[in-house]
Amino acid sequence: MTEIELIVDLHRNSERQGPGSEKETLKALDCMDLPKGRKLRIADIGCGSGGQTLTLAKRLDGEIVAVDLFSEFLDELNEKSGKLELKSKITTLQMSMHELTFAHEEFDIIWSEGSIYNVGFKNGITHWKDYLKNGGYLAVSEITWTTNSRPKEIDSFWKHEYPEIDMASNKIKILENSGYTLVGYFYLAQSSWIENYYKPLQARFKEFLERNNNSELARQVVDDHKFEIDLYLKFKDYFSYGFYIARKNE
Ligand code: SAH
């Protein structure tokens, strides 16, 4: 297996592939004043195995197109939506978010938790706007500084990993300059990282290594994730995922 295949393998059979919670998904949804009396059309970009997709499907009357690059995650989502009798509300689509083929003003809502970094925040919100109806809503979570200064170690790490990392005020400015009006902002609780994401991830390390014959590359993948977790635990007061909810201007 290649490194990327191993990373996908490590993240299989889990509720989520990034930090988050049902409560926070619903909190973001509650910021939206959605049209009533007709079915909504929603895109969930970088849905993974669909933690947030299922939450949205339970709450909303409409159809969700759940997009991810990897069929492994989409297969899991299909299995879960079948068991929960939500299949009629969720259509999975294997596609890269670099090459989306949605129609002009197709969606009432574009959702993306812990994924927009793959195309970059500014690039993503600019391109995805075309797929949103006028007055439609965007909900994205994005790595964000939570304080205006921080230790050099974490500052350098993130500036190298993801140069677009910034404070919420600057991300909001980007949204406002790109034709959106902010309707809500909050950042994810530390429990959404630790209890909902990192602890279940750590609990999968042993079996992951066993099924991959403890290969050098598999050990490297685990070490990289351990490094990320340690860094989070050390510097968790300085960054989180900011959740940005915005309305496309008419
Ligand atoms: N929204 C999910 C998954 C977040 S992890 C959750 O919060 O649990 C990021 C997701 O983006 C992964 O599922 C990964 O497979 C997907 N991804 C990575 N690159 C992608 C791309 N180019 N196009 C579509 N999805 C991508």
Short mmCIF file of C-alpha atoms and ligand atoms in Angstrom, two decimals:
data_model
loop_
_atom_site.label_atom_id
_atom_site.label_comp_id
_atom_site.label_asym_id
_atom_site.label_seq_id
_atom_site.Cartn_x
_atom_site.Cartn_y
_atom_site.Cartn_z
CA MET A 1 0.00 0.00 0.00
CA THR A 2 1.08 3.56 -0.68
CA GLU A 3 1.19 6.13 2.09
CA ILE A 4 -2.13 7.65 1.06
CA GLU A 5 -3.78 4.20 0.96
CA LEU A 6 -2.48 3.56 4.46
CA ILE A 7 -3.83 6.89 5.70
CA VAL A 8 -7.26 6.01 4.29
CA ASP A 9 -6.98 2.57 5.90
CA LEU A 10 -6.20 4.12 9.29
CA HIS A 11 -9.26 6.37 9.05
CA ARG A 12 -11.70 3.63 8.01
CA ASN A 13 -14.35 2.29 10.39
CA SER A 14 -14.66 5.46 12.36
CA GLU A 15 -17.43 7.94 12.92
CA ARG A 16 -15.43 10.88 11.62
CA GLN A 17 -12.14 11.70 9.91
CA GLY A 18 -11.67 15.04 11.64
CA PRO A 19 -12.65 16.97 14.77
CA GLY A 20 -16.33 17.83 15.21
CA SER A 21 -19.56 16.83 16.92
CA GLU A 22 -23.23 16.41 16.22
CA LYS A 23 -23.95 19.32 18.55
CA GLU A 24 -21.67 21.67 16.59
CA THR A 25 -23.04 20.58 13.22
CA LEU A 26 -26.54 21.42 14.47
CA LYS A 27 -25.32 24.68 16.00
CA ALA A 28 -24.01 25.73 12.57
CA LEU A 29 -27.25 24.63 10.92
CA ASP A 30 -29.28 26.66 13.41
CA CYS A 31 -27.55 29.85 12.19
CA MET A 32 -29.36 29.48 8.86
CA ASP A 33 -32.79 30.87 8.09
CA LEU A 34 -33.76 28.22 5.56
CA PRO A 35 -36.69 28.32 3.14
CA LYS A 36 -39.66 26.24 4.25
CA GLY A 37 -42.14 24.24 2.22
CA ARG A 38 -39.78 22.84 -0.38
CA LYS A 39 -37.07 20.24 -0.47
CA LEU A 40 -33.55 21.61 -0.07
CA ARG A 41 -30.54 20.61 -2.11
CA ILE A 42 -27.30 20.31 -0.16
CA ALA A 43 -23.69 19.49 -1.05
CA ASP A 44 -21.41 18.04 1.65
CA ILE A 45 -17.89 18.39 0.27
CA GLY A 46 -15.14 16.17 1.72
CA CYS A 47 -17.79 14.22 3.63
CA GLY A 48 -15.56 11.31 4.69
CA SER A 49 -17.64 8.48 6.16
CA GLY A 50 -20.39 11.01 6.77
CA GLY A 51 -20.51 11.93 10.47
CA GLN A 52 -22.01 15.32 9.68
CA THR A 53 -23.89 14.08 6.58
CA LEU A 54 -26.04 11.78 8.69
CA THR A 55 -26.72 14.57 11.21
CA LEU A 56 -27.83 16.88 8.40
CA ALA A 57 -29.98 14.17 6.78
CA LYS A 58 -31.79 13.49 10.06
CA ARG A 59 -32.62 17.19 10.48
CA LEU A 60 -33.25 18.48 6.95
CA ASP A 61 -35.96 17.88 4.38
CA GLY A 62 -34.04 17.51 1.15
CA GLU A 63 -31.32 15.71 -0.75
CA ILE A 64 -27.66 15.75 0.18
CA VAL A 65 -24.95 15.07 -2.38
CA ALA A 66 -22.04 13.76 -0.29
CA VAL A 67 -18.70 14.12 -2.09
CA ASP A 68 -15.37 12.54 -1.25
CA LEU A 69 -12.26 11.46 -3.11
CA PHE A 70 -12.18 7.99 -1.54
CA SER A 71 -14.73 5.23 -2.22
CA GLU A 72 -13.79 3.51 1.06
CA PHE A 73 -15.41 6.34 3.04
CA LEU A 74 -18.40 6.64 0.71
CA ASP A 75 -19.08 2.88 0.97
CA GLU A 76 -19.20 3.26 4.75
CA LEU A 77 -21.57 6.21 4.47
CA ASN A 78 -23.87 4.23 2.16
CA GLU A 79 -23.93 1.37 4.63
CA LYS A 80 -24.78 3.69 7.53
CA SER A 81 -27.44 5.62 5.63
CA GLY A 82 -29.02 2.28 4.65
CA LYS A 83 -29.18 1.13 8.27
CA LEU A 84 -30.65 4.45 9.40
CA GLU A 85 -33.16 4.52 6.52
CA LEU A 86 -31.68 7.77 5.24
CA LYS A 87 -30.68 6.46 1.83
CA SER A 88 -33.36 8.45 0.00
CA LYS A 89 -31.79 11.64 1.39
CA ILE A 90 -28.09 10.96 0.72
CA THR A 91 -26.43 10.38 -2.65
CA THR A 92 -22.69 9.72 -2.54
CA LEU A 93 -20.43 11.00 -5.28
CA GLN A 94 -16.79 10.04 -5.70
CA MET A 95 -15.15 13.16 -7.07
CA SER A 96 -12.24 15.44 -6.32
CA MET A 97 -13.13 18.83 -4.90
CA HIS A 98 -10.58 20.17 -7.36
CA GLU A 99 -12.83 19.10 -10.24
CA LEU A 100 -16.41 19.59 -9.10
CA THR A 101 -18.99 19.54 -11.89
CA PHE A 102 -22.01 21.00 -10.12
CA ALA A 103 -24.43 23.31 -11.89
CA HIS A 104 -24.67 27.09 -11.50
CA GLU A 105 -26.82 27.93 -8.43
CA GLU A 106 -27.69 24.30 -7.78
CA PHE A 107 -27.60 24.24 -3.97
CA ASP A 108 -29.36 25.80 -1.01
CA ILE A 109 -26.49 24.82 1.28
CA ILE A 110 -22.83 23.93 0.79
CA TRP A 111 -21.36 22.15 3.80
CA SER A 112 -17.72 21.21 4.37
CA GLU A 113 -16.30 20.15 7.74
CA GLY A 114 -12.55 19.82 8.11
CA SER A 115 -11.99 19.55 4.35
CA ILE A 116 -11.78 22.90 2.58
CA TYR A 117 -8.03 23.08 3.31
CA ASN A 118 -7.59 20.59 0.47
CA VAL A 119 -8.37 23.35 -2.04
CA GLY A 120 -7.61 26.29 0.28
CA PHE A 121 -10.18 28.48 2.05
CA LYS A 122 -10.18 31.46 -0.30
CA ASN A 123 -10.13 29.32 -3.41
CA GLY A 124 -12.90 27.04 -2.10
CA ILE A 125 -15.33 29.72 -0.99
CA THR A 126 -14.80 31.62 -4.26
CA HIS A 127 -15.44 28.64 -6.54
CA TRP A 128 -18.21 27.07 -4.51
CA LYS A 129 -20.17 30.33 -4.50
CA ASP A 130 -21.16 29.69 -8.11
CA TYR A 131 -22.93 26.45 -7.08
CA LEU A 132 -24.96 28.24 -4.39
CA LYS A 133 -28.32 29.84 -5.01
CA ASN A 134 -28.51 33.55 -4.21
CA GLY A 135 -29.29 33.70 -0.51
CA GLY A 136 -27.99 30.14 -0.08
CA TYR A 137 -25.74 29.20 2.82
CA LEU A 138 -22.16 28.07 3.23
CA ALA A 139 -20.93 26.24 6.36
CA VAL A 140 -17.22 25.44 6.51
CA SER A 141 -14.81 24.59 9.28
CA GLU A 142 -11.24 25.73 8.85
CA ILE A 143 -8.07 25.71 10.98
CA THR A 144 -8.01 29.07 12.79
CA TRP A 145 -5.85 30.80 15.41
CA THR A 146 -7.86 31.48 18.55
CA THR A 147 -5.42 34.01 20.07
CA ASN A 148 -3.53 36.91 18.50
CA SER A 149 -0.10 35.62 19.55
CA ARG A 150 1.37 32.17 20.15
CA PRO A 151 4.60 30.25 20.77
CA LYS A 152 6.98 30.17 17.82
CA GLU A 153 6.94 26.35 17.62
CA ILE A 154 3.24 26.12 16.76
CA ASP A 155 3.31 29.28 14.65
CA SER A 156 6.08 27.88 12.42
CA PHE A 157 4.50 24.44 12.25
CA TRP A 158 1.16 25.66 10.94
CA LYS A 159 2.62 28.35 8.68
CA HIS A 160 4.61 25.59 7.02
CA GLU A 161 1.75 23.03 6.91
CA TYR A 162 -1.02 25.42 5.94
CA PRO A 163 0.09 28.99 5.20
CA GLU A 164 -3.54 30.14 4.97
CA ILE A 165 -4.04 29.65 8.73
CA ASP A 166 -5.23 32.94 10.21
CA MET A 167 -7.40 34.55 12.86
CA ALA A 168 -11.18 34.42 12.45
CA SER A 169 -11.37 38.19 11.84
CA ASN A 170 -9.21 37.80 8.72
CA LYS A 171 -11.13 34.75 7.46
CA ILE A 172 -14.38 36.68 7.92
CA LYS A 173 -12.93 39.56 5.91
CA ILE A 174 -12.18 37.12 3.08
CA LEU A 175 -15.79 35.89 3.18
CA GLU A 176 -17.13 39.46 3.15
CA ASN A 177 -14.86 40.43 0.26
CA SER A 178 -16.03 37.38 -1.70
CA GLY A 179 -19.76 38.09 -1.75
CA TYR A 180 -20.91 36.49 1.49
CA THR A 181 -22.48 37.85 4.68
CA LEU A 182 -21.42 36.16 7.90
CA VAL A 183 -24.37 34.77 9.87
CA GLY A 184 -22.46 32.83 12.52
CA TYR A 185 -19.04 31.93 13.85
CA PHE A 186 -17.76 29.73 16.66
CA TYR A 187 -14.82 27.43 17.11
CA LEU A 188 -14.90 23.72 17.92
CA ALA A 189 -14.64 22.65 21.55
CA GLN A 190 -11.51 20.80 22.64
CA SER A 191 -13.66 17.73 23.40
CA SER A 192 -14.55 17.60 19.68
CA TRP A 193 -10.87 17.08 18.97
CA ILE A 194 -9.89 14.85 21.87
CA GLU A 195 -12.94 12.74 22.71
CA ASN A 196 -14.53 12.59 19.25
CA TYR A 197 -11.47 12.39 17.03
CA TYR A 198 -8.07 11.72 18.61
CA LYS A 199 -9.07 9.11 21.22
CA PRO A 200 -10.94 6.88 18.72
CA LEU A 201 -8.01 7.35 16.29
CA GLN A 202 -5.46 6.26 18.91
CA ALA A 203 -7.62 3.24 19.71
CA ARG A 204 -7.26 2.07 16.06
CA PHE A 205 -3.42 2.25 15.91
CA LYS A 206 -2.80 -1.30 17.17
CA GLU A 207 -5.13 -3.10 14.75
CA PHE A 208 -4.00 -0.88 11.90
CA LEU A 209 -0.37 -1.87 12.49
CA GLU A 210 -1.28 -5.56 12.80
CA ARG A 211 -3.28 -5.72 9.58
CA ASN A 212 -0.49 -3.90 7.76
CA ASN A 213 2.20 -6.28 9.05
CA ASN A 214 3.82 -3.57 11.12
CA SER A 215 5.44 -2.27 7.93
CA GLU A 216 7.84 0.62 8.11
CA LEU A 217 5.45 2.86 6.17
CA ALA A 218 2.52 1.91 8.44
CA ARG A 219 4.63 2.75 11.51
CA GLN A 220 5.56 6.06 9.91
CA VAL A 221 1.88 6.86 9.34
CA VAL A 222 1.10 6.13 13.01
CA ASP A 223 4.10 8.21 14.16
CA ASP A 224 2.94 11.16 12.03
CA HIS A 225 -0.51 10.99 13.61
CA LYS A 226 1.02 10.69 17.11
CA PHE A 227 3.09 13.78 16.39
CA GLU A 228 -0.03 15.67 15.34
CA ILE A 229 -1.89 14.59 18.49
CA ASP A 230 1.01 15.59 20.79
CA LEU A 231 1.22 18.95 19.09
CA TYR A 232 -2.50 19.48 19.53
CA LEU A 233 -2.37 18.58 23.22
CA LYS A 234 0.55 20.92 23.79
CA PHE A 235 -0.86 23.90 21.88
CA LYS A 236 -4.63 23.39 21.96
CA ASP A 237 -5.24 26.82 23.49
CA TYR A 238 -3.91 28.56 20.39
CA PHE A 239 -5.84 27.02 17.49
CA SER A 240 -9.00 25.12 16.62
CA TYR A 241 -11.33 24.61 13.72
CA GLY A 242 -13.34 27.80 13.28
CA PHE A 243 -16.85 27.15 11.99
CA TYR A 244 -17.91 29.86 9.51
CA ILE A 245 -21.54 30.14 8.46
CA ALA A 246 -22.27 32.67 5.73
CA ARG A 247 -25.03 33.63 3.31
CA LYS A 248 -24.37 34.28 -0.37
CA ASN A 249 -25.34 37.88 -1.12
CA GLU A 250 -28.35 38.32 -3.42
N1 SAH B 1 -16.04 15.90 6.86
C1 SAH B 1 -15.48 14.67 7.40
C2 SAH B 1 -14.10 14.36 6.86
C3 SAH B 1 -13.03 15.37 7.14
S1 SAH B 1 -11.38 14.79 6.72
C4 SAH B 1 -15.44 14.79 8.92
O1 SAH B 1 -15.43 15.91 9.45
O2 SAH B 1 -15.38 13.74 9.58
C5 SAH B 1 -11.13 15.41 5.08
C6 SAH B 1 -11.87 14.62 4.01
O3 SAH B 1 -11.55 15.21 2.75
C7 SAH B 1 -11.47 13.15 3.93
O4 SAH B 1 -12.63 12.37 3.95
C8 SAH B 1 -10.77 13.04 2.58
O5 SAH B 1 -10.96 11.79 1.95
C9 SAH B 1 -11.40 14.15 1.80
N2 SAH B 1 -10.59 14.64 0.67
C10 SAH B 1 -9.26 14.86 0.63
N3 SAH B 1 -8.89 15.37 -0.56
C11 SAH B 1 -10.04 15.47 -1.29
C12 SAH B 1 -10.33 15.92 -2.60
N4 SAH B 1 -9.37 16.36 -3.41
N5 SAH B 1 -11.61 15.88 -3.02
C13 SAH B 1 -12.60 15.41 -2.23
N6 SAH B 1 -12.39 14.99 -0.96
C14 SAH B 1 -11.12 15.01 -0.50
#
